[in-house]
Amino acid sequence: MIQRRSGLAASIFLSVVTLMAATLPAIGGSLTPEQARGQQLYLTGQSLGGSPIQAYVGATSVPLPGRVLPCVNCHGANGKGRPEGGVIPSNITWPQLTKGYGVVSASGRRYPPYDETALARAITQGVDSAGTALDNAMPRFTMAAEDVADLTAYLKVIDSLLDPGLAPDSIRLGILVPASRDPNALGQVIVALFRAYFDDINAAGGVYNRQLVLIEQSVEAESGILEGGKALVERQVFALLGAMSAGQGRLFGELMERMQVPSIGPLTAFSDDNDSLNRYSFYLLAGTGVQQRALLDYAVKHVPRSDPRAVILHPQQADSVAIADLLQAQAALHGWTQVQTLGYPAAQLDATALVLQLQHAGIETLFFLGQGLDLQQLAAAAGQQGWTPTLFLSGTQAAQGLFDMPLGFAGRVFAVYPTLPTDLTPSGQQEFQRFHRRHGLSRHYLRTQISAYASAHLLLKGLKTAGRNLSREKLLAALEGLYQYQTGLTPKLTFGPNQHLGANGAYIVAVNPKTGTFNGVGEWVVPKRLR
């Protein structure tokens, strides 16, 4: 039930769009048949008995199928609700509804305690226990009396159930990885690391006497990542750790948001600040979009001209186009008006023609979003033409060609990284090395292993801080309370209710093609927010 609203029309529209979600997994615990049926109705908006359920929304009573507006989407998996889009869903747990002194709404109005009859009227007629109409954002449902009774039975116990994946003696944690039988494939390397980490924790007694159990879900191709994520959640996991979602990172984060499953340290890039605002996803390091915006902010301070002629050169791929658009928007924040984007066919770079085109246009600043091989070709062609613009690029993405550049680029090449070796503290590095040797782990993908190990550290810190009476909400609160948390392997991490990117910035270093090294230790830049 929803007690008041702000911007109702926009809120209803937002609700209708965002609630078009996949069905959620069942909450764990021992339930009677009535409670189990009520649980599924609460989670899916559908009756297990097959009776039709219709929802009516807003002042004009717009009809929608019940499955579009399940209770869980507003009131949450625990029934306590949380504000979203100006709408304040009520706490509908039974102890709250039946308080002897009555219920106080979010607006401060007091009304009598509910009983089964009053709750049925609220669900089907849209009136509270005093007979006053509920907010129009609260749907009214037509459903069979048996379904109302089942839903009521479930609401009577919803606050006493453990979250999915929790048991008195265990915590089930999921990981999504690419399918492979090769023990040195990336997914299998990371799974082996997490299993070893859990073995160490469990051997020491677990977390408040709960053993950590790793549940692996593999996917054959990137196109199956979202379905794999749903399948993993349906296997009753409490949270995800180091999920690999490749180019589906944004959609995967949105899926975890809808399903209200914490995702700790997903090993994926993301494009802009909004991704780090997903309440259920906690990123350690900046993804491509944040890195590139930090790089542009750095360029604004170091390029001699205040409004240079600049080009963002990128492969004609969806991800690269999105990043190029972000960079152009970031440039506009600083008053750069002569920034253009230019795409080239992926893996088909005509370096000589591009160099002549850019040189003829008087381009003096170049942001390059391609891979190392393309960079090598571009730099070689630029050297032949004597064209040496100031060049900004991703150090990890273009690593293969980073130091293979004409000497004329000396002092003109700047690379961005989300983390540098200097972030490894002596104790953090020694701890990781001892752990690695003790378990005989693969030497492949060491950089990604370090990020995964830091993610496991972060999860453990969150679980311990959340305490013995663990829940997803308590885990989220524990992680959001971390400030300058030192993993020993990454930049210090800070989270908050509106900040789920721990290291919100990137390092920019000057590349020296003469020595094949970097000049200096790098400057940490937190990019100016786009909005």
XYZ file of C-alpha atoms in Angstrom:
531
model
C 0.000 0.000 0.000
C 1.196 3.463 -0.843
C 0.315 6.355 1.396
C 1.308 9.450 -0.576
C 2.865 10.494 -3.831
C 4.888 13.135 -5.650
C 4.613 13.579 -9.386
C 2.030 10.814 -9.635
C 1.736 10.612 -13.397
C 5.493 10.296 -13.869
C 5.739 7.846 -10.998
C 3.023 5.583 -12.374
C 4.630 5.609 -15.797
C 8.009 4.778 -14.261
C 6.464 1.991 -12.234
C 4.746 0.439 -15.234
C 7.974 0.461 -17.230
C 10.331 -0.786 -14.546
C 7.981 -3.415 -13.201
C 7.957 -5.294 -16.500
C 10.387 -7.661 -14.834
C 11.045 -11.357 -14.920
C 9.512 -13.389 -12.122
C 11.546 -13.360 -8.947
C 12.866 -16.375 -7.092
C 11.108 -17.692 -4.045
C 12.268 -16.481 -0.645
C 13.690 -19.283 1.427
C 12.178 -20.737 4.546
C 9.620 -23.359 5.531
C 6.156 -22.336 4.359
C 2.716 -23.847 4.593
C 0.969 -24.515 1.254
C -1.130 -21.345 1.753
C 1.950 -19.239 2.514
C 3.830 -20.711 -0.450
C 0.980 -19.833 -2.801
C 0.824 -16.346 -1.301
C 4.568 -15.968 -1.726
C 4.396 -16.719 -5.432
C 1.490 -14.309 -5.836
C 3.464 -11.613 -3.980
C 6.513 -12.177 -6.173
C 4.893 -12.722 -9.556
C 1.428 -11.153 -9.459
C -0.007 -14.443 -10.655
C -2.159 -17.062 -8.952
C -0.826 -20.597 -8.757
C -4.432 -21.725 -8.933
C -4.814 -20.101 -12.332
C -7.400 -17.496 -11.300
C -7.047 -14.245 -13.264
C -5.593 -11.247 -11.423
C -6.122 -7.744 -12.746
C -4.542 -4.534 -11.470
C -6.052 -1.052 -11.813
C -3.685 1.909 -11.572
C -4.160 5.632 -11.093
C -7.163 7.927 -10.893
C -8.457 6.619 -14.219
C -8.024 2.982 -13.145
C -5.844 1.887 -16.054
C -6.197 -1.929 -16.275
C -3.049 -4.059 -16.356
C -2.359 -7.763 -15.867
C -1.394 -8.548 -12.277
C 1.949 -9.965 -13.414
C 2.988 -6.468 -14.509
C 2.586 -5.075 -10.973
C 3.592 -7.730 -8.445
C 3.698 -6.555 -4.826
C 7.434 -7.161 -4.523
C 8.378 -4.452 -6.981
C 7.207 -1.670 -4.665
C 7.192 -3.272 -1.237
C 10.432 -5.233 -1.646
C 11.337 -8.818 -0.883
C 10.939 -8.188 2.856
C 7.664 -6.247 2.633
C 9.160 -3.083 4.123
C 9.205 -1.058 0.913
C 11.591 1.697 -0.051
C 11.044 5.164 -1.578
C 11.497 5.392 -5.326
C 10.585 8.100 -7.821
C 8.766 10.163 -5.188
C 6.499 7.266 -4.219
C 6.662 5.929 -0.656
C 5.424 2.319 -0.432
C 4.178 1.250 3.008
C 5.743 -1.303 5.300
C 3.220 -4.142 4.912
C 4.768 -6.665 7.293
C 2.102 -8.059 9.629
C 3.600 -6.704 12.897
C 3.618 -3.229 11.356
C 0.076 -3.443 9.994
C -1.417 -4.771 13.240
C 0.230 -2.504 15.813
C -2.162 -2.085 18.757
C -1.923 1.694 18.724
C -2.595 1.851 15.002
C -0.521 2.673 11.969
C 1.103 5.997 11.096
C 1.443 6.756 7.393
C 4.425 8.441 5.765
C 2.426 11.688 5.786
C 1.872 11.424 9.553
C -1.793 10.398 9.436
C -2.800 7.764 12.002
C -5.374 5.053 11.317
C -6.517 1.852 13.086
C -4.619 -1.427 12.985
C -5.411 -3.810 10.147
C -6.985 -7.231 10.385
C -7.599 -9.769 7.607
C -10.791 -8.077 6.484
C -9.262 -4.597 6.397
C -6.260 -5.861 4.470
C -8.521 -7.543 1.917
C -10.328 -4.227 1.378
C -7.003 -2.417 0.935
C -5.918 -4.931 -1.705
C -9.154 -5.128 -3.653
C -10.845 -1.775 -3.006
C -7.911 0.563 -2.403
C -8.985 1.862 1.025
C -7.030 1.805 4.287
C -8.190 0.449 7.650
C -10.086 3.694 8.310
C -11.922 3.450 5.001
C -9.953 6.311 3.413
C -8.825 5.908 -0.179
C -5.185 4.935 -0.597
C -2.941 6.834 -2.934
C -3.716 6.311 -6.627
C -0.220 4.893 -7.114
C -1.332 1.845 -5.116
C -2.998 -0.568 -7.571
C -6.368 -2.102 -6.785
C -6.531 -5.790 -7.595
C -9.337 -8.062 -8.610
C -8.553 -11.561 -7.394
C -10.259 -14.590 -5.946
C -10.941 -14.651 -2.212
C -8.669 -17.693 -1.940
C -5.799 -15.719 -3.441
C -6.382 -12.832 -1.012
C -6.280 -15.313 1.864
C -3.055 -16.884 0.567
C -1.420 -13.467 0.146
C -2.462 -12.496 3.679
C -1.009 -15.745 5.043
C 2.303 -14.930 3.420
C 2.369 -11.340 4.676
C 1.966 -12.671 8.210
C 5.373 -14.388 7.985
C 7.290 -12.345 5.392
C 9.319 -10.450 7.991
C 10.478 -13.630 9.746
C 11.868 -15.423 6.684
C 15.507 -15.514 5.747
C 16.500 -13.928 2.480
C 17.159 -16.287 -0.470
C 20.449 -18.127 -0.164
C 20.624 -17.821 3.623
C 20.430 -20.762 6.000
C 21.378 -20.990 9.669
C 24.665 -22.641 8.699
C 25.423 -21.355 5.186
C 25.458 -18.432 2.764
C 25.058 -19.319 -0.916
C 26.926 -16.927 -3.212
C 26.710 -17.051 -6.997
C 29.146 -16.402 -9.814
C 28.358 -16.073 -13.516
C 31.170 -17.181 -15.845
C 31.725 -18.080 -19.514
C 31.468 -21.823 -20.121
C 34.819 -23.582 -20.625
C 36.577 -26.793 -19.623
C 40.009 -25.212 -19.890
C 41.301 -24.650 -16.329
C 43.279 -21.667 -17.612
C 40.254 -19.979 -19.201
C 39.340 -16.715 -17.516
C 36.104 -17.960 -15.966
C 37.639 -21.094 -14.514
C 40.617 -19.159 -13.155
C 38.316 -16.810 -11.266
C 36.096 -19.650 -10.007
C 39.194 -21.417 -8.665
C 40.271 -18.228 -6.870
C 36.891 -17.743 -5.194
C 36.689 -21.397 -4.156
C 40.139 -21.147 -2.598
C 39.155 -17.943 -0.800
C 35.979 -19.543 0.545
C 37.933 -22.612 1.651
C 40.172 -20.402 3.782
C 37.213 -18.572 5.333
C 35.302 -21.789 5.991
C 38.336 -23.489 7.529
C 38.495 -20.605 10.009
C 34.850 -21.090 11.016
C 33.047 -19.213 8.266
C 31.204 -15.935 8.855
C 29.404 -16.081 12.216
C 29.443 -19.893 11.889
C 27.946 -19.809 8.412
C 29.894 -21.561 5.669
C 30.306 -19.777 2.339
C 29.035 -21.869 -0.586
C 29.917 -20.898 -4.166
C 27.250 -21.587 -6.804
C 28.562 -21.421 -10.363
C 26.425 -20.640 -13.412
C 28.130 -20.853 -16.785
C 26.876 -19.374 -20.032
C 27.823 -20.442 -23.538
C 27.733 -16.992 -25.160
C 27.345 -13.334 -24.313
C 23.783 -13.416 -25.635
C 22.858 -15.823 -22.830
C 24.201 -13.722 -19.951
C 20.877 -12.278 -18.835
C 19.146 -15.646 -18.910
C 22.137 -17.078 -17.040
C 21.773 -14.369 -14.419
C 18.093 -15.196 -13.933
C 18.898 -18.890 -13.677
C 21.573 -18.205 -11.093
C 19.226 -16.162 -8.925
C 16.558 -18.844 -9.217
C 19.084 -21.253 -7.692
C 18.625 -19.356 -4.447
C 21.792 -17.318 -4.005
C 22.079 -14.555 -1.424
C 24.371 -12.382 -3.549
C 26.583 -12.513 -6.619
C 30.343 -12.132 -6.515
C 32.578 -11.104 -9.405
C 29.935 -11.863 -12.039
C 31.296 -11.692 -15.594
C 28.772 -10.010 -17.834
C 30.989 -8.812 -20.705
C 29.175 -6.331 -22.957
C 25.909 -6.968 -21.104
C 27.140 -5.208 -17.974
C 24.545 -2.441 -17.920
C 21.598 -4.751 -18.617
C 22.943 -7.229 -16.088
C 23.111 -4.522 -13.421
C 19.537 -3.517 -14.210
C 18.477 -7.162 -13.903
C 20.040 -7.467 -10.442
C 18.292 -4.221 -9.508
C 14.898 -5.585 -10.516
C 15.527 -8.895 -8.807
C 16.948 -7.140 -5.729
C 20.071 -9.306 -5.566
C 23.364 -7.720 -4.410
C 26.188 -7.972 -6.943
C 29.631 -7.383 -5.427
C 32.551 -6.432 -7.653
C 31.082 -7.410 -11.039
C 33.959 -7.905 -13.472
C 32.607 -5.713 -16.243
C 32.955 -2.260 -17.736
C 30.113 0.216 -17.491
C 29.558 3.365 -19.406
C 28.396 6.164 -17.168
C 27.638 7.313 -13.654
C 24.066 6.025 -13.682
C 25.291 2.430 -13.666
C 27.055 3.047 -10.366
C 23.766 4.274 -8.892
C 22.127 0.856 -9.128
C 21.402 0.111 -5.494
C 22.269 -3.579 -5.675
C 25.556 -3.386 -7.631
C 28.885 -2.429 -6.021
C 31.721 -1.743 -8.455
C 35.332 -1.570 -7.315
C 37.042 0.183 -10.215
C 35.976 2.682 -12.845
C 34.778 1.231 -16.121
C 35.561 2.509 -19.582
C 33.147 5.424 -19.540
C 34.346 6.888 -16.243
C 37.983 6.373 -17.245
C 37.551 8.161 -20.541
C 35.734 11.089 -18.944
C 38.558 11.406 -16.414
C 40.971 11.413 -19.340
C 39.089 14.259 -20.998
C 39.040 16.283 -17.777
C 42.799 15.800 -17.576
C 43.145 16.934 -21.197
C 41.231 20.134 -20.453
C 43.901 21.074 -17.915
C 46.912 20.087 -20.006
C 46.100 20.898 -23.634
C 47.507 24.380 -24.353
C 44.496 25.709 -26.284
C 41.239 26.347 -24.417
C 39.065 25.026 -27.268
C 41.210 22.766 -29.452
C 40.174 21.050 -32.671
C 39.711 17.492 -31.428
C 38.451 14.169 -32.728
C 37.249 11.106 -30.852
C 38.306 8.213 -33.082
C 36.520 4.937 -32.424
C 35.652 1.569 -33.985
C 32.111 1.408 -35.367
C 30.821 -0.765 -32.531
C 27.923 -0.060 -30.184
C 30.048 0.140 -27.016
C 32.634 2.401 -28.631
C 29.958 4.691 -30.074
C 28.394 5.027 -26.599
C 31.760 5.924 -25.061
C 32.452 8.426 -27.836
C 29.118 10.114 -27.139
C 29.988 10.298 -23.433
C 33.331 11.902 -24.222
C 31.714 14.467 -26.479
C 29.195 15.327 -23.740
C 32.047 15.620 -21.229
C 33.902 17.966 -23.565
C 30.821 20.161 -23.809
C 30.858 20.580 -20.016
C 34.193 22.355 -20.380
C 33.226 24.542 -23.316
C 35.041 22.511 -25.957
C 32.986 23.226 -29.070
C 35.196 21.743 -31.784
C 35.081 18.076 -30.759
C 33.872 15.613 -33.372
C 33.425 11.846 -33.336
C 34.736 9.712 -36.170
C 34.152 5.994 -36.568
C 36.072 3.451 -38.608
C 35.178 -0.153 -39.496
C 36.305 -2.437 -36.678
C 39.496 -4.347 -37.574
C 39.592 -2.534 -40.931
C 41.460 0.647 -40.089
C 42.804 2.492 -43.133
C 45.452 4.281 -41.098
C 47.056 6.297 -43.900
C 43.768 7.663 -45.202
C 42.617 8.539 -41.668
C 45.867 10.325 -40.824
C 45.700 12.401 -44.019
C 42.053 13.271 -43.302
C 42.739 14.338 -39.729
C 45.928 16.176 -40.599
C 44.177 18.096 -43.379
C 41.385 19.066 -40.946
C 43.948 20.574 -38.563
C 43.214 18.150 -35.732
C 45.645 18.681 -32.872
C 44.031 16.608 -30.111
C 42.996 12.970 -30.606
C 41.089 10.638 -28.293
C 41.568 7.064 -29.483
C 39.156 4.305 -28.434
C 40.557 1.438 -30.514
C 42.733 -1.562 -29.749
C 46.532 -1.855 -29.683
C 46.962 -3.147 -33.238
C 44.950 -0.246 -34.621
C 47.028 2.147 -32.526
C 50.255 0.719 -33.957
C 49.037 1.275 -37.514
C 47.742 4.750 -36.771
C 50.967 5.826 -35.031
C 53.138 4.474 -37.827
C 51.116 6.304 -40.481
C 51.187 9.506 -38.386
C 54.956 9.245 -38.067
C 55.357 8.879 -41.824
C 53.289 12.035 -42.383
C 54.990 13.978 -39.573
C 51.660 14.438 -37.793
C 51.924 14.277 -34.010
C 48.725 15.351 -32.261
C 48.341 15.111 -28.513
C 46.998 11.592 -28.056
C 44.754 10.345 -25.237
C 43.844 6.660 -24.915
C 43.074 3.703 -22.661
C 46.231 2.037 -21.377
C 44.560 -1.357 -20.930
C 42.653 -1.313 -24.211
C 45.569 -0.168 -26.375
C 48.333 -1.852 -24.363
C 49.782 -3.768 -27.307
C 50.731 -0.634 -29.190
C 51.291 1.755 -26.332
C 55.092 1.942 -26.457
C 55.494 1.116 -30.141
C 55.173 4.699 -31.321
C 57.352 7.149 -33.279
C 59.655 9.243 -31.114
C 57.901 12.387 -32.321
C 55.056 11.507 -29.939
C 57.303 11.981 -26.904
C 55.447 14.097 -24.352
C 52.234 13.872 -26.372
C 50.743 10.515 -25.302
C 48.618 10.097 -22.188
C 47.028 6.848 -21.029
C 44.285 6.206 -18.473
C 44.121 3.297 -16.002
C 41.587 2.436 -13.281
C 44.385 1.231 -11.016
C 48.194 1.171 -10.987
C 50.766 -1.152 -9.381
C 51.339 1.575 -6.778
C 47.883 0.759 -5.353
C 49.251 -2.569 -4.099
C 50.403 -2.030 -0.537
C 53.319 -4.201 0.660
C 51.037 -6.105 3.048
C 48.308 -6.505 0.427
C 50.742 -7.766 -2.161
C 52.341 -10.224 0.280
C 48.944 -11.509 1.373
C 47.834 -12.123 -2.201
C 51.114 -13.815 -3.139
C 50.968 -16.137 -0.135
C 47.346 -16.993 -0.884
C 48.160 -17.608 -4.540
C 51.111 -19.898 -3.799
C 49.304 -21.761 -1.019
C 46.499 -22.785 -3.358
C 48.624 -23.295 -6.476
C 46.420 -21.005 -8.567
C 46.892 -20.270 -12.255
C 49.298 -17.526 -13.331
C 46.926 -16.479 -16.105
C 44.890 -13.248 -15.881
C 46.691 -12.032 -12.767
C 45.312 -8.514 -13.042
C 41.746 -9.838 -13.103
C 42.545 -12.246 -10.277
C 43.694 -9.336 -8.137
C 40.396 -7.509 -8.800
C 38.455 -10.675 -7.961
C 40.421 -11.151 -4.743
C 39.661 -7.556 -3.770
C 35.969 -8.219 -4.486
C 36.059 -11.209 -2.133
C 37.693 -9.008 0.503
C 34.920 -6.447 0.064
C 32.201 -9.080 0.355
C 33.731 -10.512 3.528
C 33.972 -7.049 5.058
C 30.312 -6.436 4.234
C 29.154 -9.765 5.650
C 31.047 -9.278 8.886
C 29.853 -5.699 9.293
C 26.231 -6.708 8.621
C 26.373 -8.980 11.669
C 24.827 -12.264 12.709
C 21.268 -11.348 11.722
C 22.260 -11.077 8.091
C 19.935 -9.884 5.339
C 20.390 -8.353 1.932
C 19.323 -4.968 3.272
C 21.906 -5.162 6.056
C 24.614 -6.134 3.584
C 23.754 -3.140 1.386
C 23.833 -0.820 4.404
C 27.173 -2.241 5.560
C 28.790 -1.715 2.163
C 27.318 1.752 1.763
C 28.924 2.702 5.065
C 32.481 1.965 3.913
C 34.755 4.993 3.614
C 38.316 4.873 2.272
C 38.329 1.103 2.714
C 41.782 -0.306 2.058
C 41.841 -3.644 0.237
C 45.611 -3.443 -0.191
C 45.149 -4.236 -3.897
C 43.107 -1.337 -5.282
C 42.672 2.374 -4.703
C 40.854 3.026 -1.434
C 37.128 2.361 -1.817
C 34.329 4.630 -0.667
C 30.633 3.798 -1.070
C 27.424 5.533 -0.112
C 23.672 5.447 -0.790
C 24.208 7.364 -4.044
C 27.709 6.130 -4.815
C 28.298 2.482 -5.672
C 31.582 2.958 -7.502
C 34.283 2.461 -4.891
C 37.202 4.062 -6.733
C 35.436 6.890 -8.509
C 38.235 8.078 -10.723
C 41.235 6.988 -12.764
C 44.960 7.519 -13.142
C 46.411 9.390 -16.110
C 50.052 8.778 -16.922
C 52.332 10.234 -19.579
C 53.829 7.652 -21.955
C 57.480 7.966 -22.939
C 58.059 6.156 -26.280
C 61.807 6.804 -26.027
C 62.270 4.774 -22.852
C 59.206 2.524 -23.065
C 58.126 3.694 -19.627
C 55.786 6.160 -17.970
C 56.814 9.611 -16.834
C 55.951 9.992 -13.159
C 53.513 8.021 -11.030
C 50.253 9.220 -12.543
C 47.627 11.770 -11.569
C 44.354 10.633 -9.999
C 41.385 12.371 -11.634
C 37.756 12.225 -10.508
C 35.723 13.256 -13.567
C 33.193 16.029 -13.438
C 29.720 14.524 -13.371
C 27.666 14.840 -16.518
C 24.483 15.559 -14.533
